[in-house]
Short mmCIF file of C-alpha atoms in Angstrom, two decimals:
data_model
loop_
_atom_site.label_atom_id
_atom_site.label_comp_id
_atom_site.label_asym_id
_atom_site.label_seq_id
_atom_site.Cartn_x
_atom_site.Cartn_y
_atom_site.Cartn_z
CA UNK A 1215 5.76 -43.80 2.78
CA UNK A 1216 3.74 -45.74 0.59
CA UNK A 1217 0.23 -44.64 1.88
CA UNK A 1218 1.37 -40.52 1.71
CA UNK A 1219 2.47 -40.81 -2.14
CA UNK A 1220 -0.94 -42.04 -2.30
CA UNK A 1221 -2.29 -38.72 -1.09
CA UNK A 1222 0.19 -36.88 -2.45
CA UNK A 1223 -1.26 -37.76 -5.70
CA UNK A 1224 -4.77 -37.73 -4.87
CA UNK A 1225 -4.35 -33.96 -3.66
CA UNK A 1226 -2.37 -33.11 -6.96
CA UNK A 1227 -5.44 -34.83 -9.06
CA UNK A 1228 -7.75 -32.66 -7.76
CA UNK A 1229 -5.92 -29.21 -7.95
CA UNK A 1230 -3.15 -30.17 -10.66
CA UNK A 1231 -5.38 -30.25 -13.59
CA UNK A 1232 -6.99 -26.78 -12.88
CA UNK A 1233 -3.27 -25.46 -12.27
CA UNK A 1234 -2.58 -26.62 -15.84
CA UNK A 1235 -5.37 -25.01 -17.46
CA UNK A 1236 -4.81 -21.57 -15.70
CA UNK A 1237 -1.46 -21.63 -16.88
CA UNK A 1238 -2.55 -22.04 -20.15
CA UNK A 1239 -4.85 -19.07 -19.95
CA UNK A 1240 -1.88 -17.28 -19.12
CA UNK A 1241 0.74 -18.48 -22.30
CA UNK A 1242 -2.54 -18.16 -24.51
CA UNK A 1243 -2.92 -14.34 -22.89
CA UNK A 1244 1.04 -13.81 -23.55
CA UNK A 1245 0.86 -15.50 -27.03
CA UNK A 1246 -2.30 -13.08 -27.80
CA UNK A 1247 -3.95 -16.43 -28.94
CA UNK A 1248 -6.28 -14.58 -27.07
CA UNK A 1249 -7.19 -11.14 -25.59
CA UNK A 1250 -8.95 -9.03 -23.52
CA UNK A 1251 -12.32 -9.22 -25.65
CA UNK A 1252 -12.39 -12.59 -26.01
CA UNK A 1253 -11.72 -12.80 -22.05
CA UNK A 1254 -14.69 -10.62 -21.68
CA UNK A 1255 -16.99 -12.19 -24.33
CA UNK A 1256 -16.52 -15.59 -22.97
CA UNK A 1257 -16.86 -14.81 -19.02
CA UNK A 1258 -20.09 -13.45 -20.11
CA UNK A 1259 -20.70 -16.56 -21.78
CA UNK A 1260 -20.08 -18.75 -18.81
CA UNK A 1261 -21.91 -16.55 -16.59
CA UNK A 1262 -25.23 -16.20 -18.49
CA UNK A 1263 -25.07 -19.27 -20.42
CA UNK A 1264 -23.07 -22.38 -19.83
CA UNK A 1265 -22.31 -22.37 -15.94
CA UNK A 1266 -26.74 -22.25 -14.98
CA UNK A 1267 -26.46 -25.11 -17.64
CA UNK A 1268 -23.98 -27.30 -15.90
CA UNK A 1269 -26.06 -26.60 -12.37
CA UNK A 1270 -29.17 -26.86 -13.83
CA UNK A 1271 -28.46 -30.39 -15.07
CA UNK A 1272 -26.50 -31.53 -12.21
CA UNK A 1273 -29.55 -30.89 -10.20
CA UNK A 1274 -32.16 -32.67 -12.13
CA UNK A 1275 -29.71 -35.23 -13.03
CA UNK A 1276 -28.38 -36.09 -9.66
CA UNK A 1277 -29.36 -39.19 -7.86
CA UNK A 1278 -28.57 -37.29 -4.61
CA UNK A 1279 -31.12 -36.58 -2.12
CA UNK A 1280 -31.18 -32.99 -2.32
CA UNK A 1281 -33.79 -32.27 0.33
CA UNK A 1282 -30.87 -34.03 2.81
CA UNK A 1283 -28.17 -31.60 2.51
CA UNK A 1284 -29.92 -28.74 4.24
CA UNK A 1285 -28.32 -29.05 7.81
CA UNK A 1286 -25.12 -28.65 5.40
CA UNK A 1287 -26.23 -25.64 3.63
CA UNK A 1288 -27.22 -24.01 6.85
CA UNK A 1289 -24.46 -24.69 8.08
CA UNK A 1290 -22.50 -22.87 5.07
CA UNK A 1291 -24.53 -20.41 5.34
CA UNK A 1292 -23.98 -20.07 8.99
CA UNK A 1293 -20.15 -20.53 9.39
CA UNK A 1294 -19.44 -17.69 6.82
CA UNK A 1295 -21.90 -15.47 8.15
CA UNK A 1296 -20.01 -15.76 11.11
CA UNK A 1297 -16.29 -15.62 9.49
CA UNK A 1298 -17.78 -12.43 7.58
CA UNK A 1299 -18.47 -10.96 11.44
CA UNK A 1300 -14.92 -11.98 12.52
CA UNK A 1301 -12.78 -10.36 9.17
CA UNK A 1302 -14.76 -7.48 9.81
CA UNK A 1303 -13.79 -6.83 13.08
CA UNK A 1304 -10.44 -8.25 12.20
CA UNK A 1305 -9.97 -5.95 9.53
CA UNK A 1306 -11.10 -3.09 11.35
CA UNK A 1307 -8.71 -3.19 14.32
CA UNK A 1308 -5.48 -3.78 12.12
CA UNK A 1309 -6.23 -1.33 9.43
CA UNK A 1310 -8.50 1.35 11.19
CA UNK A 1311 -8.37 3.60 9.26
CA UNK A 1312 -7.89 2.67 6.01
CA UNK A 1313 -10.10 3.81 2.98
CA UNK A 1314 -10.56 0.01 1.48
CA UNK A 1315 -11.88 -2.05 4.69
CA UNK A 1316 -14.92 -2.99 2.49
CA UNK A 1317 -12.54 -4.28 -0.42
CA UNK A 1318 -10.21 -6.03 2.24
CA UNK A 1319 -13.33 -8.01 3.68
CA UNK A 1320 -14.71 -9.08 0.72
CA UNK A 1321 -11.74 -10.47 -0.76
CA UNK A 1322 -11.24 -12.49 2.53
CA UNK A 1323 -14.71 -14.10 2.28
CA UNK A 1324 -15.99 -14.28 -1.30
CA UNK A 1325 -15.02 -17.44 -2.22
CA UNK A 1326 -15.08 -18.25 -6.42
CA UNK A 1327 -17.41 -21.78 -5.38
CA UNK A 1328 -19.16 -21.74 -8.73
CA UNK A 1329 -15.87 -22.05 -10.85
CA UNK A 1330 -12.91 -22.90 -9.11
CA UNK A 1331 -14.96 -24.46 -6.19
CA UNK A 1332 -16.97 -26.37 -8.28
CA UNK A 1333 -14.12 -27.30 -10.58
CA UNK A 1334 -12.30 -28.72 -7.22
CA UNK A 1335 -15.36 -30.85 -6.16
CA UNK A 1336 -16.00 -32.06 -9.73
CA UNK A 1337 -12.10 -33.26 -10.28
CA UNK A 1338 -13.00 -35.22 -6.86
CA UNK A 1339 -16.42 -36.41 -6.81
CA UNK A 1340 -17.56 -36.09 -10.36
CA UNK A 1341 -21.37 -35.14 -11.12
CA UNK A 1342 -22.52 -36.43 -7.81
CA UNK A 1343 -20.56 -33.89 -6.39
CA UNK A 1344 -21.18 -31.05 -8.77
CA UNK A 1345 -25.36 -31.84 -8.20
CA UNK A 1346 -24.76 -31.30 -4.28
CA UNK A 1347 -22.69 -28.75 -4.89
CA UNK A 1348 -25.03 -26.71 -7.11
CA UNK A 1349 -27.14 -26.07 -3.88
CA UNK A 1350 -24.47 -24.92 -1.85
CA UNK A 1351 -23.01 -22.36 -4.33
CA UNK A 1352 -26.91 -20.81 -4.55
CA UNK A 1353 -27.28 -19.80 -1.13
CA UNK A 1354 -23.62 -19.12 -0.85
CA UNK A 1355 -24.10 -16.73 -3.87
CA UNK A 1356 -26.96 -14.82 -2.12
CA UNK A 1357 -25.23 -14.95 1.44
CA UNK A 1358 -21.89 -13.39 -0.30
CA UNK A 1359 -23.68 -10.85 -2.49
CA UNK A 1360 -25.33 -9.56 0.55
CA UNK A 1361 -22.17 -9.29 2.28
CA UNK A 1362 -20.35 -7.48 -0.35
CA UNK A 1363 -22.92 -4.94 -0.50
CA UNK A 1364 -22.84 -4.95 3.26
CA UNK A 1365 -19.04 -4.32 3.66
CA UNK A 1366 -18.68 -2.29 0.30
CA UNK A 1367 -21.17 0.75 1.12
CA UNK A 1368 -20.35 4.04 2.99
CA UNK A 1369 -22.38 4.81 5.94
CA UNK A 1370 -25.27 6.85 6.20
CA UNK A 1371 -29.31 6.66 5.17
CA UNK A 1372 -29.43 7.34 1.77
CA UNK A 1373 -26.31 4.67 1.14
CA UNK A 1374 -28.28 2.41 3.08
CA UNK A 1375 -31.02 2.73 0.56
CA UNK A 1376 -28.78 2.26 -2.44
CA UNK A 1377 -27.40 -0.99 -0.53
CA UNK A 1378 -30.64 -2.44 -0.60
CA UNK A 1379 -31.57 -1.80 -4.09
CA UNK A 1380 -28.49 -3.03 -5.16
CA UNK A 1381 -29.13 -6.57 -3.15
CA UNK A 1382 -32.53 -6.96 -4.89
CA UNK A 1383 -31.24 -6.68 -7.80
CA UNK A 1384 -28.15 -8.85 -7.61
CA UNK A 1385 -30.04 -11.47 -6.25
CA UNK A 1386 -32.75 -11.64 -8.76
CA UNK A 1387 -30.59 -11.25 -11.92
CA UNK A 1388 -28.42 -13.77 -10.54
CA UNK A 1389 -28.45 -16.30 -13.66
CA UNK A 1390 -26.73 -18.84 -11.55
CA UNK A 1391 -29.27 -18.35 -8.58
CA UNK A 1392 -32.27 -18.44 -11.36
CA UNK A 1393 -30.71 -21.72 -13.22
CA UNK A 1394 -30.65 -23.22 -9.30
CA UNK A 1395 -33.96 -22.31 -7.92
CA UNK A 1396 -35.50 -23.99 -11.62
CA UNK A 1397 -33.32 -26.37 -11.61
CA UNK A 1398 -34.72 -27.46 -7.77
CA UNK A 1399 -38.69 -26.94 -8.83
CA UNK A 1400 -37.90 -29.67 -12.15
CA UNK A 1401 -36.31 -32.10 -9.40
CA UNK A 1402 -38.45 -31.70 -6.71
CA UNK A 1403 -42.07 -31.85 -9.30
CA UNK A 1404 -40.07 -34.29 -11.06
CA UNK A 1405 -41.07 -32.49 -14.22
CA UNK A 1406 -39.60 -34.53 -17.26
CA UNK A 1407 -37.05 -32.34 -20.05
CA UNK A 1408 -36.94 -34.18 -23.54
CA UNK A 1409 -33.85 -35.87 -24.40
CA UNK A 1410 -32.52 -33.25 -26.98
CA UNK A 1411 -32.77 -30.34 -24.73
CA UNK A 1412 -30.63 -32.62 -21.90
CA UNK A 1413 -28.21 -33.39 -25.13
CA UNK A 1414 -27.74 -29.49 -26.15
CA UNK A 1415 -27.78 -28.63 -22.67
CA UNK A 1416 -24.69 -30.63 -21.77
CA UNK A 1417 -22.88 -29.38 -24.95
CA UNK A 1418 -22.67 -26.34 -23.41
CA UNK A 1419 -22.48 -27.74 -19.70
CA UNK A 1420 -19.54 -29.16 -20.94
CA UNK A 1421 -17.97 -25.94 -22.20
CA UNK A 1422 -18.05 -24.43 -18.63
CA UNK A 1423 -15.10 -25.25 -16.36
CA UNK A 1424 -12.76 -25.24 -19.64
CA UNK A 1425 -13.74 -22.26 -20.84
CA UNK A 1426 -13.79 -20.18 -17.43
CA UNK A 1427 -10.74 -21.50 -16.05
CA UNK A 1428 -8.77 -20.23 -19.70
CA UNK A 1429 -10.26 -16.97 -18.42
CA UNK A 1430 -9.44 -16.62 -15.40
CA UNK A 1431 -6.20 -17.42 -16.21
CA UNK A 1432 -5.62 -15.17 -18.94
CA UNK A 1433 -7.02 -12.45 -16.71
CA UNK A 1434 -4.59 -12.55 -14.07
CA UNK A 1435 -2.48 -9.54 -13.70
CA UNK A 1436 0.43 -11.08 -11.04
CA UNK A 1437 2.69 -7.88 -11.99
CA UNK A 1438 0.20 -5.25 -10.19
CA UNK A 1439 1.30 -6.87 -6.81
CA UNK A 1440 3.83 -4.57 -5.84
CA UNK A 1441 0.92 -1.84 -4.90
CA UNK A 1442 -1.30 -2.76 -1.62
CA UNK A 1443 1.11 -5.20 -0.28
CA UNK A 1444 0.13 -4.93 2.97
CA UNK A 1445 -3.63 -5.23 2.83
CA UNK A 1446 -3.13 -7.87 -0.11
CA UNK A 1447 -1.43 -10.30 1.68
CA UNK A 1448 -3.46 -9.52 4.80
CA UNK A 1449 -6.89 -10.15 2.98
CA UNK A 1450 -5.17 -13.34 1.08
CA UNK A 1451 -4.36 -15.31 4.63
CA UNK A 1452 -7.87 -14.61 5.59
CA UNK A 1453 -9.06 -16.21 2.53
CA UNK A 1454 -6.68 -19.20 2.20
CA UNK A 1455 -6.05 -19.76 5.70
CA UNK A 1456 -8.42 -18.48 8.38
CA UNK A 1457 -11.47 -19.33 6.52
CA UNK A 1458 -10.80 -23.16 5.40
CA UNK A 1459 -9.25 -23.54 8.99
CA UNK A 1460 -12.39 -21.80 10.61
CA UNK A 1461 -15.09 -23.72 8.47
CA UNK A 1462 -13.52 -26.94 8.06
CA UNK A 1463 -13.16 -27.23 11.98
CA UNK A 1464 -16.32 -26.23 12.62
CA UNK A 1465 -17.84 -28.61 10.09
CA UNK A 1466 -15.61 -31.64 11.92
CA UNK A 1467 -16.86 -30.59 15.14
CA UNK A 1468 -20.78 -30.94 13.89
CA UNK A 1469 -20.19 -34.79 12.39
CA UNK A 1470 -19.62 -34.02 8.94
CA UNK A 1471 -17.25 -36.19 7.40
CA UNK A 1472 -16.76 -37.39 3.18
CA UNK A 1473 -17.95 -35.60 0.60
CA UNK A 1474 -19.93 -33.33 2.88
CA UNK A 1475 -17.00 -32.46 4.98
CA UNK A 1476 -14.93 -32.46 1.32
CA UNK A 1477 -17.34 -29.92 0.08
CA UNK A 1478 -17.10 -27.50 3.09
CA UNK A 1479 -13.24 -27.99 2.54
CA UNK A 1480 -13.33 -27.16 -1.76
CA UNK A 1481 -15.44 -24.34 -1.51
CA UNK A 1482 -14.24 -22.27 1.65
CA UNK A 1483 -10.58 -23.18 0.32
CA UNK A 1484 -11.17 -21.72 -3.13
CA UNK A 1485 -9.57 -18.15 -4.19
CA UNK A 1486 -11.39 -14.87 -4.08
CA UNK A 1487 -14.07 -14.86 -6.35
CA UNK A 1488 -13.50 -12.04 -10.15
CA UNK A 1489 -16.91 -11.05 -9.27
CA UNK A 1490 -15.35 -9.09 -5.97
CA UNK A 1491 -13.53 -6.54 -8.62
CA UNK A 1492 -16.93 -6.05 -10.42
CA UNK A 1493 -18.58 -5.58 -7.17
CA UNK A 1494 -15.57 -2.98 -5.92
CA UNK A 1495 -15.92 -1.18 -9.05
CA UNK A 1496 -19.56 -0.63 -9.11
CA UNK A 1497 -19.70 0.51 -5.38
CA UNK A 1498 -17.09 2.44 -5.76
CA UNK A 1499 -14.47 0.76 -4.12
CA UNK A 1500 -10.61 0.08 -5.06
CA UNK A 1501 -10.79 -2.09 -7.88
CA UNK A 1502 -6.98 -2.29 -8.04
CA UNK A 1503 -6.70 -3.96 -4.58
CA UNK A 1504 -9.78 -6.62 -5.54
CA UNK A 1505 -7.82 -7.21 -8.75
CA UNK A 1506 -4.49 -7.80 -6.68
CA UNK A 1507 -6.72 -9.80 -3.94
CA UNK A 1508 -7.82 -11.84 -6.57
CA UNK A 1509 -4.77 -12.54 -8.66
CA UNK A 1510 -3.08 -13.69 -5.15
CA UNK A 1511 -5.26 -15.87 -4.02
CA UNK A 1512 -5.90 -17.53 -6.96
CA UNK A 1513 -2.22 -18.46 -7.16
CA UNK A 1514 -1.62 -19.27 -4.01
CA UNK A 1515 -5.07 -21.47 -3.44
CA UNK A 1516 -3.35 -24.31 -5.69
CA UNK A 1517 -1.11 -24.85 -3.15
CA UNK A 1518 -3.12 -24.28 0.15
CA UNK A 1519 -5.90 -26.58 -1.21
CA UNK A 1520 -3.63 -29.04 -2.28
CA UNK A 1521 -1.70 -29.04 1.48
CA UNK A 1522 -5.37 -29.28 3.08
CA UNK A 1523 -6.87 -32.27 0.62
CA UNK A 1524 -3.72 -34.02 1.71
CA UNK A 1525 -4.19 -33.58 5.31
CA UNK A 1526 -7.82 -34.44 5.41
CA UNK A 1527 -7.46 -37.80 3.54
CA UNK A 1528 -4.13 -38.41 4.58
CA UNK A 1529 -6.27 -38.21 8.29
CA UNK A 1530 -9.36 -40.57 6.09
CA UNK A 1531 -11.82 -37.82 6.74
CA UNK A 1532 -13.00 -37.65 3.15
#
């Protein structure tokens, strides 16, 4: 009895203290302590500013060896590639013909790795974890943009052309994926960054997971849920349930155990990632549905994380 209190709380540790700051997004939305700009000014913010920050100096901070984790980030790469295949044809045979397929996959596979993912593996594994998890949110973050685009755009040539512009330029504007791929060259060339950059770097490192977790809270809309039940719910289990079950297995099956198999775990357990609305919305997609996708899963990931964390070190497989 003992020995699963013990887990209990070691789940709760990981997950409780990003439950607590959503809900304070939320009573600071309600309160209008703040508001829709500020939501907006700040996301920006973490996106362009402080999250390629925090990655950038997790990598050339990180006493891991970086070059080591590439079986794992193949496999990443690999095992949602795969899962992408499989909600597609899932999708496709229980809602044939429905207008939002592309907005139904995407919420099932886009996983949010560089906040709440990365928030989950930092609560367990501090900056060692963030550093190897840095890596792994890059090449998820081109794998998943590629996807969207993929799932999200109507058939025919001249789509097909659009697609692929939009790729190129997703990928490449990518501050996250830029602040990775520099953030590799300084650790691999060991190339040396004066101590006062590293200081005002971390100053706003340390603004990130605060910060974006107060707005992601405050942006949840949990009323809109009564619209797109069906296909909400339906695109939820795939992302909460099928995927963590499908990748975590698959990792256990290959060896991968600890914070490797931990890492797997965090990021294919985390919620459906905001950048899925802005994705539906430029493609012209139903933004609505992402916005419900996301809102669900992002709730119901506290608890579906927490259930799994306890299982796998209740089992001592990380």
């Amino acid at each position: 009895m003992g020995n699963i209190v013990e887990q209990l709380l070691f789940s709760a540790s990981i997950t409780g203290p990003i439950c607590l700051m959503l809900a304070l997004g939320v009573i600071l939305k309600r309160t209008q302590i703040i508001n829709e700009n500020f939501i907006d000014v700040a996301s920006k913010l973490v996106f362009n500013v402080t999250l390629p920050a925090l990655l950038f100096l997790s990598i050339i901070s990180s006493n891991h060896d970086l070059a080591s984790s590439a079986p794992l980030i193949g496999y990443g790469l690999a095992a949602n590639l795969l899962f992408f295949i499989l909600s597609t044809y899932a999708t496709g045979r229980l809602f044939p013909k429905h207008k939002d397929q592309g907005v139904i996959i995407q919420g099932g596979f886009r996983a949010n790795t560089a906040i709440i993912g990365l928030a989950y593996v930092s609560n367990a594994y501090g900056s060692s974890g963030v550093a190897l998890a840095a890596v792994y949110v890059a090449s998820m973050t081109l794998l998943y943009n590629i996807q969207a685009v993929i799932c999200l755009s109507p058939k025919g040539e001249e789509s097909s052309q659009r697609a692929f512009g939009v790729i190129i330029k997703t990928i490449t504007k990518n501050p996250l994926i830029i602040a990775i791929m520099v953030g590799m060259l300084f650790y691999l060339l060991a190339i040396p960054v004066p101590k006062m950059v590293l200081d005002a770097g971390q100053y706003f490192a340390n603004m990130t997971l605060p910060l974006a977790l107060l707005c992601t809270g405050g942006s949840l809309g949990i009323g809109s849920l009564k619209h797109e039940k069906h296909s909400t719910w339906f695109s939820t289990a795939l992302k909460l349930i099928f995927a963590p079950l499908f990748i975590t297995i698959g990792a256990l099956l290959l060896g991968y155990r600890g914070i490797e198999l931990a890492l797997v775990f965090l990021m294919s357990s985390a919620p459906t990632a905001a950048a899925s609305y802005v994705m539906a919305r430029a493609m012209g997609g139903n933004a609505p549905l992402a916005a419900n996708i996301i809102a669900l899963t992002t709730v119901c990931s506290l608890l579906t994380c927490t259930l799994g964390i306890f299982v796998l070190s209740t089992l001592e497989l990380i």
